Tab-separated table of C-alpha atoms in Angstrom:
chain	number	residue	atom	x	y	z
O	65	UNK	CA	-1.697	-5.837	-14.408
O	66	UNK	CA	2.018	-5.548	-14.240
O	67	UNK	CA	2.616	-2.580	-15.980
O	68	UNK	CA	-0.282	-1.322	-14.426
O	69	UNK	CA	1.162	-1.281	-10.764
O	70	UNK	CA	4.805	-0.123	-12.123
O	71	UNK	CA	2.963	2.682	-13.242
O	72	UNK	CA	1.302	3.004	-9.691
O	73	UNK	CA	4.670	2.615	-8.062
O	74	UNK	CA	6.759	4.768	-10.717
O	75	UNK	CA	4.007	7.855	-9.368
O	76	UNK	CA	4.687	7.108	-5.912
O	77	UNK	CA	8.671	7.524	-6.946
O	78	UNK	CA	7.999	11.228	-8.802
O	79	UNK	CA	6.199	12.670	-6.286
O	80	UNK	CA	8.743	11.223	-3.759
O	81	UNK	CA	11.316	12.958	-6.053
O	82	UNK	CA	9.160	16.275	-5.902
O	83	UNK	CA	9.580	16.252	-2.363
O	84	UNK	CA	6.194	15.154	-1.791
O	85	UNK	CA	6.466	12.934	1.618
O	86	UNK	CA	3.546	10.193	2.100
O	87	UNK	CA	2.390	12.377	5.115
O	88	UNK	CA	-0.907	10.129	6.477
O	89	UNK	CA	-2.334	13.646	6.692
O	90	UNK	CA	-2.769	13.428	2.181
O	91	UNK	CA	-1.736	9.768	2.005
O	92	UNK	CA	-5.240	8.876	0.806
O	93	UNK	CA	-4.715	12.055	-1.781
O	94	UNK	CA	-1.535	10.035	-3.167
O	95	UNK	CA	-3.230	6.799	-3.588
O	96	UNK	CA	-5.480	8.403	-5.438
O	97	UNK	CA	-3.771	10.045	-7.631
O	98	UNK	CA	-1.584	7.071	-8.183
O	99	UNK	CA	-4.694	5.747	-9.029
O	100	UNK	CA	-5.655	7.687	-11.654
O	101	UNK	CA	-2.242	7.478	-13.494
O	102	UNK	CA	-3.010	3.659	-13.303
O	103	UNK	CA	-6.607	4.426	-14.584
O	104	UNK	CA	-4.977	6.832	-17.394
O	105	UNK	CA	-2.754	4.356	-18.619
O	106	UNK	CA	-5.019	1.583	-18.876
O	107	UNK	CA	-7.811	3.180	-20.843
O	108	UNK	CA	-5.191	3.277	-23.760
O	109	UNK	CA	-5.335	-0.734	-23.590
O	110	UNK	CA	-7.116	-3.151	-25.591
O	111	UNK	CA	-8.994	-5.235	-23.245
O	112	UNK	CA	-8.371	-3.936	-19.746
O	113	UNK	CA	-12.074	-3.106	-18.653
O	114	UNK	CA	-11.661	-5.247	-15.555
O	115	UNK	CA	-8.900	-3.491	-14.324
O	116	UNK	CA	-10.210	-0.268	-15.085
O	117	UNK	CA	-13.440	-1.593	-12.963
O	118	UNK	CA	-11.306	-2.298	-10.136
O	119	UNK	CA	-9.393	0.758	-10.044
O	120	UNK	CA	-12.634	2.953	-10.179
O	121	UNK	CA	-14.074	0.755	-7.590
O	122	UNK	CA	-10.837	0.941	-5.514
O	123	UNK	CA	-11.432	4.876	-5.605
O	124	UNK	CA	-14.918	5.005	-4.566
O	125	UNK	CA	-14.219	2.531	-1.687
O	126	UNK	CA	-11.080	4.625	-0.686
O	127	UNK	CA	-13.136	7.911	-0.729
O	128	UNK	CA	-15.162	6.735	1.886
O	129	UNK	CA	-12.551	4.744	3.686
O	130	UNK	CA	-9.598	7.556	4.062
O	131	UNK	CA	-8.845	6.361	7.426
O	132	UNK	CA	-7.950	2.859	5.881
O	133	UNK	CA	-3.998	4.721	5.504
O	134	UNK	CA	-3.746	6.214	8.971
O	135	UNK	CA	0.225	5.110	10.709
O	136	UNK	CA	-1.951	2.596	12.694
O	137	UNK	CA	-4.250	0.572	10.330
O	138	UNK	CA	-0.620	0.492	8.234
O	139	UNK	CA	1.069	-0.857	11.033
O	140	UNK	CA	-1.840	-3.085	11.666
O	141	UNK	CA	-1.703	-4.884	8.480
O	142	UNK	CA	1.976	-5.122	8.259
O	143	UNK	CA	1.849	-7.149	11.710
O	144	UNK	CA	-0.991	-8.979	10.260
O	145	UNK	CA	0.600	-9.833	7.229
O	146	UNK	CA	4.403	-10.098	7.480
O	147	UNK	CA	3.637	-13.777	9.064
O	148	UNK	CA	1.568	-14.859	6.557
O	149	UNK	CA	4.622	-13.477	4.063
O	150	UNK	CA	7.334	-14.774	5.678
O	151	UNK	CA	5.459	-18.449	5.894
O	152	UNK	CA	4.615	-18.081	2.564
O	153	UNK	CA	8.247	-17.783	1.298
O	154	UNK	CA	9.227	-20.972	3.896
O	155	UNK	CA	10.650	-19.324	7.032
O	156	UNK	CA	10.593	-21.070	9.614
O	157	UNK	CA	8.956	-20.421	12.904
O	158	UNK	CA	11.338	-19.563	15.021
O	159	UNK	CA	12.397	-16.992	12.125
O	160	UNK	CA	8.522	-15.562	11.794
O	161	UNK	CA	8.882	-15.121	15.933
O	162	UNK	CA	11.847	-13.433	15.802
O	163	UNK	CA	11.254	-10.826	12.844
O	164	UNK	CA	7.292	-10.171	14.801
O	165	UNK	CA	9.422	-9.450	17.384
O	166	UNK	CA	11.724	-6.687	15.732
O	167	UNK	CA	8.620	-5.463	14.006
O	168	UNK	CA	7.089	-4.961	17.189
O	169	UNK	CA	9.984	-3.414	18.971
O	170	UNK	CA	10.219	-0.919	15.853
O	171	UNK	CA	6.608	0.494	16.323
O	172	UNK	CA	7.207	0.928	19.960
O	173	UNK	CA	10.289	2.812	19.953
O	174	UNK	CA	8.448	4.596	16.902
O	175	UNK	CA	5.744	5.645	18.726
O	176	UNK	CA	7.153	7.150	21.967
């Protein structure tokens, strides 16, 4: 599963290289083809069915989902989850309170 998602990542760092800017307008496009290099590389592995289940189910539910990688369903779950990350790794409240707060003042000035 490791190698699996450097893989992932090490695709999203070539195209990035190839000037190829995760635009929301073909985000869903990179995902999948990030997807399929995962996909690719797998099927050359003993034992690594399940994985290759979940990465063809993770493409069929993505083709119908596309809007899942608009700007605001990102931002969305980064405000959802940065808490649960930062309490996770032992921050304190007052830290989580203060970083929601940046994060929030970042997609405001962002969006105007």
């Amino acid at each position: 599963m490791i190698a699996s998602t450097i893989i992932h990542e090490a695709t999203h760092a070539r195209l990035d290289v190839w000037g190829i800017d995760y635009d929301e307008t073909i985000r869903y496009r990179i995902e999948a083809i990030c997807l399929r290099r995962e996909l690719n590389f797998l099927i050359k592995l003993p034992d690594s069915e399940h994985l290759q289940e979940e990465i063809v189910h993770t493409l069929e539910w993505y083709a119908t989902k596309q809007d899942y990688f608009s700007d605001l369903n990102n931002r969305e779950r980064d405000d959802q989850g940065a808490p649960e990350a930062f309490r996770y790794l032992g921050a304190p409240d007052w830290f989580v309170r203060c970083a929601m707060w940046l994060i929030r003042r970042r997609h405001a000035r962002a969006s105007r």
